[in-house]
Amino acid sequence: MCVRAKSVLLALLLASSACAEGPPAPASPDSGPEALAQACRYLWSRQGPDGGWHSDTYALFASGQALTPFVLHALLQAPPTACPPPVGGVARALQFIRRHANGAGALGVGDGQVLEYPNYATAYALRSLVRAGEPRDLALIGRMRGYLAGQQYHEGNGFPATEPAHGGWGFGGTRRPGEPGHMDLAHTRHVLDALAESGQPDPATLARAQRFLRLLQKDPSGSRPQPLPPGRRAAAGAAVLYDGGFYFSPVVLAANKAGFHSGEEGAGFRSYASATCDGLLALLAAGVEANDGRVLAARRWLERHPRWDYSEGIPEDQAEDWGRALLFYHLAVRAEAYQRLGWPGSWRDDLAAVVLPEQQSDGSFQNRDNHLMKEDDPLLATALAVSALSQSFAAAS
């Protein structure tokens, strides 16, 4: 364990022994299973009578169509020894998903006026059904796969290979041909994960996805021009900065939380840690081997940017604190990337030093200081923390 991690955890242990509020803060990664168990108990205690999870913080998550598969997937990831579900809890959640899937297999479209992240919701629902492994869900799993595959941007729905959205996925729902709406790397990664876990994806789908990922990684082998912020023009002869990392979206340019870089070493939207972890995992889900140069380049970027407490690459002097806003998402996606790659070293110690002090006395987690990514919702933040701790548990097994 690094010296900083030891000193932080020791200080927390001493402080907790002198304070009567709540349980003592865990003092080491070895306390992770108990912290994980407390977080799981909190989430199960918030399951509604209808089997779903419903936000008290955001109206958009109140129906449970998006939040329920997200929370359920996190709980199904957790080791049963640390997180035994209550009797009937999983069955009620699965039934919630079945009730809310429409004829095409999509979730998040139950309200005709408001979409609840349909591609996210359906991807997590599909992953949850696959993990649960009930034979009666095979037909629904097939419909969900078909829906998600059909949501990819490609020539057949108005996105030729020259378009920056080509090969990726967006928010989901019905749209006019050629109009991508909101689309980004995170949606793409989660859909690719769902397709990979539920069966062998179509090779053409994977090829298009890999093409999209080359653009976001600023891979020199990509043939499409990099996007520029409004009002900017590419300087004559300016090179694209290829550093192996990923940015978030070539379409919704304001969503790139690290902003745009222009300097002597090159130009382009800056890479940052949470996007690079998403990109690395998307490459793996798209069929790219772990020893491929694209995966290795992303890994080297993460090695050069090792912080767990902040999504490096995002400037720390921005008016809006996006680095802090992504705290729990960054922890979850970084832990998953490290676990998938068999990352050596003391990363579990570094994760513990950041995540364990954030746990509240009721077992929940919450990004109290920042609402930009909705992590001030304890259901969302706790599910992300459960995912991160589960990856740490799996790496230690």
XYZ file of C-alpha atoms in Angstrom:
397
model
C 0.000 0.000 0.000
C 1.312 3.476 -0.799
C 2.296 5.748 2.120
C -0.468 8.207 1.308
C -3.135 5.500 1.380
C -1.832 4.177 4.701
C -1.835 7.612 6.311
C -5.323 8.447 5.046
C -6.819 5.181 6.294
C -5.018 5.388 9.649
C -6.325 8.897 10.209
C -9.848 7.753 9.362
C -9.604 4.830 11.755
C -8.436 7.035 14.626
C -11.081 9.647 13.908
C -13.863 7.075 13.785
C -12.836 5.552 17.123
C -13.324 8.936 18.777
C -16.653 9.671 17.127
C -19.958 8.129 18.095
C -21.736 8.832 14.782
C -22.055 5.799 12.530
C -19.841 2.742 12.244
C -16.046 3.096 12.158
C -14.641 3.848 8.732
C -12.996 0.803 7.144
C -9.259 0.898 7.668
C -7.983 -1.163 4.724
C -9.018 -2.968 1.550
C -9.519 -6.017 3.736
C -12.535 -4.153 5.139
C -13.943 -3.899 1.633
C -16.221 -6.950 1.903
C -18.016 -5.469 4.912
C -18.318 -2.072 3.226
C -19.645 -3.849 0.149
C -22.138 -5.810 2.253
C -23.400 -2.620 3.904
C -23.821 -0.931 0.521
C -25.743 -3.929 -0.840
C -28.014 -3.998 2.204
C -28.740 -0.312 1.671
C -29.695 -0.859 -1.970
C -31.907 -3.865 -1.219
C -33.628 -1.864 1.535
C -34.612 0.705 -1.092
C -36.254 -1.763 -3.471
C -39.894 -0.818 -3.974
C -42.916 -3.107 -3.574
C -43.116 -3.322 -7.383
C -39.582 -4.744 -7.519
C -38.028 -1.552 -8.876
C -35.740 1.155 -7.578
C -37.160 4.678 -7.733
C -35.260 7.914 -7.220
C -36.353 10.458 -4.642
C -33.750 12.867 -6.035
C -34.499 13.066 -9.769
C -37.924 12.884 -11.396
C -36.326 11.388 -14.504
C -35.406 8.297 -12.481
C -38.640 8.119 -10.505
C -40.374 5.514 -12.679
C -37.487 3.093 -12.200
C -37.197 2.057 -15.853
C -33.569 3.227 -16.114
C -32.534 2.962 -12.477
C -33.820 -0.557 -11.775
C -31.706 -2.487 -14.309
C -28.686 -0.349 -13.391
C -28.979 -1.108 -9.658
C -29.886 -4.752 -10.237
C -26.862 -5.296 -12.466
C -24.578 -3.839 -9.788
C -26.090 -6.150 -7.165
C -25.801 -9.188 -9.435
C -22.115 -8.339 -9.980
C -21.467 -8.424 -6.241
C -20.169 -11.690 -4.763
C -23.047 -13.537 -3.048
C -20.849 -14.280 -0.042
C -20.656 -10.567 0.709
C -24.018 -9.535 -0.722
C -26.668 -12.228 -0.315
C -29.939 -10.970 -1.803
C -33.123 -11.016 0.246
C -35.598 -13.780 -0.485
C -37.481 -12.903 -3.652
C -35.535 -9.688 -4.256
C -33.973 -10.705 -7.556
C -37.187 -12.298 -8.807
C -39.182 -9.120 -8.119
C -36.575 -6.980 -9.923
C -36.557 -9.279 -12.950
C -40.322 -9.176 -13.083
C -40.163 -5.362 -13.033
C -37.897 -5.493 -16.092
C -40.200 -7.917 -17.911
C -43.245 -5.735 -17.234
C -41.591 -2.564 -18.524
C -39.980 -3.931 -21.692
C -42.018 -2.996 -24.745
C -42.716 -5.246 -27.715
C -39.313 -4.486 -29.244
C -37.566 -5.323 -25.966
C -36.705 -1.720 -25.040
C -36.915 -0.173 -21.588
C -37.043 3.523 -20.818
C -39.749 4.298 -23.349
C -42.804 3.756 -21.177
C -43.591 7.475 -21.012
C -44.410 8.767 -24.461
C -43.255 12.274 -23.500
C -40.007 11.495 -21.662
C -37.325 8.989 -22.600
C -35.428 7.376 -19.721
C -32.075 6.604 -21.295
C -33.474 3.759 -23.445
C -30.145 2.350 -24.649
C -28.590 2.460 -21.176
C -31.697 0.979 -19.582
C -32.056 -1.783 -22.163
C -28.344 -2.631 -22.094
C -28.348 -3.051 -18.310
C -31.629 -4.951 -18.424
C -30.168 -7.327 -21.004
C -27.011 -7.848 -18.948
C -29.119 -8.510 -15.843
C -31.310 -11.078 -17.606
C -28.226 -12.853 -18.955
C -26.667 -12.975 -15.478
C -29.892 -14.263 -13.954
C -29.980 -17.045 -16.554
C -33.683 -17.912 -16.508
C -34.732 -19.896 -19.626
C -38.064 -18.102 -19.873
C -36.221 -14.868 -20.714
C -34.557 -16.198 -23.876
C -37.127 -14.626 -26.210
C -36.948 -11.278 -24.407
C -33.139 -11.410 -24.502
C -33.338 -11.909 -28.271
C -35.633 -8.890 -28.691
C -33.364 -6.727 -26.550
C -30.332 -7.740 -28.598
C -32.166 -6.890 -31.781
C -33.278 -3.523 -30.458
C -29.768 -2.547 -29.333
C -28.085 -3.734 -32.532
C -30.607 -1.712 -34.528
C -29.755 1.413 -32.579
C -26.189 1.547 -33.932
C -25.555 4.431 -36.329
C -24.746 3.085 -39.810
C -25.465 3.522 -43.499
C -28.891 1.921 -43.218
C -30.252 4.617 -40.898
C -28.633 7.699 -42.384
C -25.044 7.600 -41.131
C -22.486 6.830 -43.841
C -18.941 5.933 -42.873
C -17.836 9.558 -43.260
C -20.132 10.710 -40.426
C -18.531 11.023 -36.958
C -21.416 9.136 -35.310
C -20.992 6.136 -37.619
C -20.445 2.941 -35.617
C -21.482 4.328 -32.237
C -24.614 4.420 -30.115
C -26.532 7.238 -28.536
C -29.357 7.965 -26.154
C -31.807 5.690 -27.940
C -35.417 5.890 -28.985
C -36.972 6.914 -32.284
C -35.129 9.507 -34.372
C -35.116 10.745 -37.949
C -32.479 9.279 -40.288
C -29.204 11.168 -40.104
C -29.999 12.932 -36.828
C -27.911 11.364 -34.026
C -29.203 13.357 -31.059
C -27.083 12.747 -27.994
C -24.443 10.090 -28.605
C -21.214 9.265 -26.844
C -18.623 6.706 -25.818
C -20.371 5.608 -22.611
C -23.573 4.625 -24.409
C -21.476 2.795 -26.984
C -19.480 0.893 -24.366
C -22.510 -0.249 -22.383
C -24.343 -1.475 -25.483
C -21.225 -3.328 -26.662
C -20.918 -4.964 -23.235
C -24.544 -6.091 -23.408
C -24.171 -7.505 -26.920
C -20.943 -9.314 -26.026
C -22.377 -10.848 -22.850
C -25.593 -12.013 -24.504
C -24.118 -13.825 -27.498
C -21.795 -13.514 -30.448
C -22.314 -10.037 -31.960
C -22.560 -9.566 -35.711
C -19.066 -9.000 -37.202
C -20.258 -5.986 -39.198
C -21.595 -4.402 -36.013
C -18.228 -4.873 -34.318
C -16.298 -3.543 -37.310
C -18.364 -0.358 -37.318
C -17.899 0.001 -33.573
C -14.131 -0.366 -33.861
C -14.111 2.349 -36.527
C -15.981 4.669 -34.175
C -13.559 3.929 -31.346
C -10.565 4.771 -33.570
C -12.000 8.259 -33.957
C -12.412 8.793 -30.207
C -8.937 7.434 -29.503
C -7.536 9.744 -32.181
C -5.912 6.725 -33.763
C -3.607 7.666 -36.669
C -5.133 4.813 -38.680
C -8.524 6.519 -38.644
C -9.539 8.206 -41.893
C -12.224 10.560 -40.605
C -11.309 14.152 -39.669
C -11.367 15.034 -35.989
C -14.194 17.343 -34.875
C -13.457 20.950 -33.950
C -15.273 23.166 -31.437
C -17.639 25.747 -32.960
C -15.784 28.714 -34.376
C -12.410 26.961 -34.592
C -10.519 26.103 -37.713
C -7.746 23.609 -38.005
C -4.401 25.356 -38.361
C -2.555 24.573 -41.552
C -0.493 21.451 -41.023
C -1.690 21.028 -37.399
C -1.260 17.466 -36.222
C -3.833 15.596 -34.193
C -2.559 14.848 -30.703
C -2.511 11.060 -30.430
C -1.787 10.065 -26.846
C -3.651 6.737 -26.611
C -6.444 8.102 -24.435
C -10.089 8.682 -25.315
C -12.463 11.603 -25.339
C -16.243 11.331 -24.954
C -18.156 12.390 -28.052
C -17.411 13.517 -31.619
C -20.968 14.837 -31.977
C -22.010 16.468 -28.682
C -18.824 18.483 -28.410
C -19.783 20.319 -25.212
C -19.974 16.932 -23.443
C -16.197 16.507 -23.689
C -15.457 17.393 -20.103
C -11.722 17.915 -20.559
C -12.199 20.468 -23.324
C -10.101 21.122 -26.406
C -6.320 21.280 -26.554
C -4.275 23.232 -29.045
C -0.528 23.482 -28.634
C 2.824 22.677 -30.048
C 2.371 18.946 -29.488
C -0.890 18.798 -31.388
C -4.584 19.592 -31.264
C -7.813 17.830 -30.418
C -10.263 17.143 -27.652
C -8.330 16.161 -24.538
C -8.278 12.575 -23.344
C -9.401 11.960 -19.785
C -9.443 9.017 -17.406
C -13.084 7.964 -17.205
C -13.454 8.197 -20.998
C -10.216 6.265 -21.511
C -11.427 3.471 -19.226
C -14.723 3.377 -21.134
C -12.820 3.294 -24.406
C -10.553 0.468 -23.285
C -13.523 -1.614 -22.132
C -15.384 -0.829 -25.351
C -12.426 -2.088 -27.388
C -12.451 -5.364 -25.464
C -16.226 -5.723 -25.877
C -15.848 -5.012 -29.595
C -13.572 -8.020 -29.962
C -10.165 -6.328 -29.742
C -7.595 -8.464 -27.926
C -5.932 -7.230 -24.739
C -2.506 -7.297 -26.421
C -3.659 -5.181 -29.382
C -1.841 -1.883 -29.845
C -5.021 0.139 -29.281
C -5.651 -1.474 -25.882
C -1.993 -1.152 -24.935
C -2.004 2.543 -25.878
C -5.018 3.170 -23.634
C -3.356 1.203 -20.856
C -0.187 3.294 -21.133
C -2.288 6.449 -20.909
C -3.819 5.187 -17.651
C -0.385 4.290 -16.319
C 0.668 7.902 -16.906
C -2.494 9.172 -15.171
C -2.871 6.935 -12.089
C -5.046 9.024 -9.752
C -8.186 7.420 -8.336
C -9.569 10.504 -6.611
C -9.894 12.539 -9.811
C -10.533 11.792 -13.476
C -7.202 13.029 -14.774
C -7.080 14.890 -18.050
C -9.933 17.154 -16.933
C -8.432 20.537 -15.971
C -8.857 21.225 -12.263
C -9.388 24.973 -12.768
C -12.652 24.723 -14.722
C -15.681 26.688 -13.551
C -17.654 23.443 -13.311
C -15.947 20.688 -11.321
C -16.418 17.805 -13.753
C -13.563 15.849 -12.205
C -15.351 15.667 -8.860
C -18.720 15.154 -10.570
C -17.447 11.877 -12.048
C -16.058 10.543 -8.761
C -18.061 7.305 -8.437
C -18.361 6.655 -12.170
C -14.590 7.002 -12.496
C -14.003 4.625 -9.581
C -16.346 2.019 -11.053
C -15.068 2.119 -14.622
C -11.401 2.272 -13.598
C -11.797 -0.689 -11.256
C -13.503 -2.655 -14.040
C -10.750 -1.836 -16.527
C -8.038 -2.828 -14.044
C -9.783 -6.054 -13.100
C -10.329 -7.012 -16.752
C -6.662 -6.453 -17.565
C -5.312 -8.213 -14.468
C -3.638 -4.952 -13.473
C -0.687 -5.519 -11.124
C 0.298 -3.482 -8.091
C -1.593 -1.909 -5.223
C -4.605 -0.552 -7.075
C -7.025 -2.122 -4.604
C -5.318 -0.128 -1.838
C -5.603 3.065 -3.859
C -9.288 2.416 -4.580
C -9.972 1.704 -0.915
C -8.282 4.912 0.185
C -10.713 6.911 -1.959
C -14.013 5.028 -1.833
C -14.259 3.667 1.719
C -14.172 7.063 3.486
C -17.132 8.148 1.328
C -19.495 5.552 2.826
C -22.287 6.915 5.047
C -23.451 5.332 8.291
C -26.452 3.717 6.545
C -24.164 2.010 4.012
C -24.900 4.405 1.163
C -22.584 6.547 -0.921
C -23.357 10.007 -2.232
C -21.491 12.724 -4.112
C -22.893 15.404 -1.837
C -20.879 18.288 -3.253
C -21.691 17.878 -6.906
C -24.884 17.230 -8.879
C -23.532 17.628 -12.425
C -23.592 13.860 -13.098
C -26.500 13.091 -10.743
C -24.169 11.288 -8.320
C -25.858 13.187 -5.495
C -28.572 10.534 -5.892
C -27.527 7.890 -3.319
C -29.048 5.057 -5.356
C -26.919 5.922 -8.365
C -23.727 6.604 -6.377
C -24.116 3.494 -4.210
C -24.647 1.249 -7.229
C -21.438 2.638 -8.750
C -19.574 2.083 -5.471
C -20.878 -1.498 -5.318
C -19.575 -2.052 -8.829
C -16.131 -0.693 -7.934
C -15.882 -2.741 -4.732
C -17.070 -5.869 -6.554
C -14.272 -5.495 -9.090
C -11.777 -5.157 -6.241
C -13.227 -8.280 -4.604
C -12.960 -10.207 -7.896
C -9.353 -9.138 -8.380
C -8.459 -10.463 -4.924
C -10.162 -13.822 -5.464
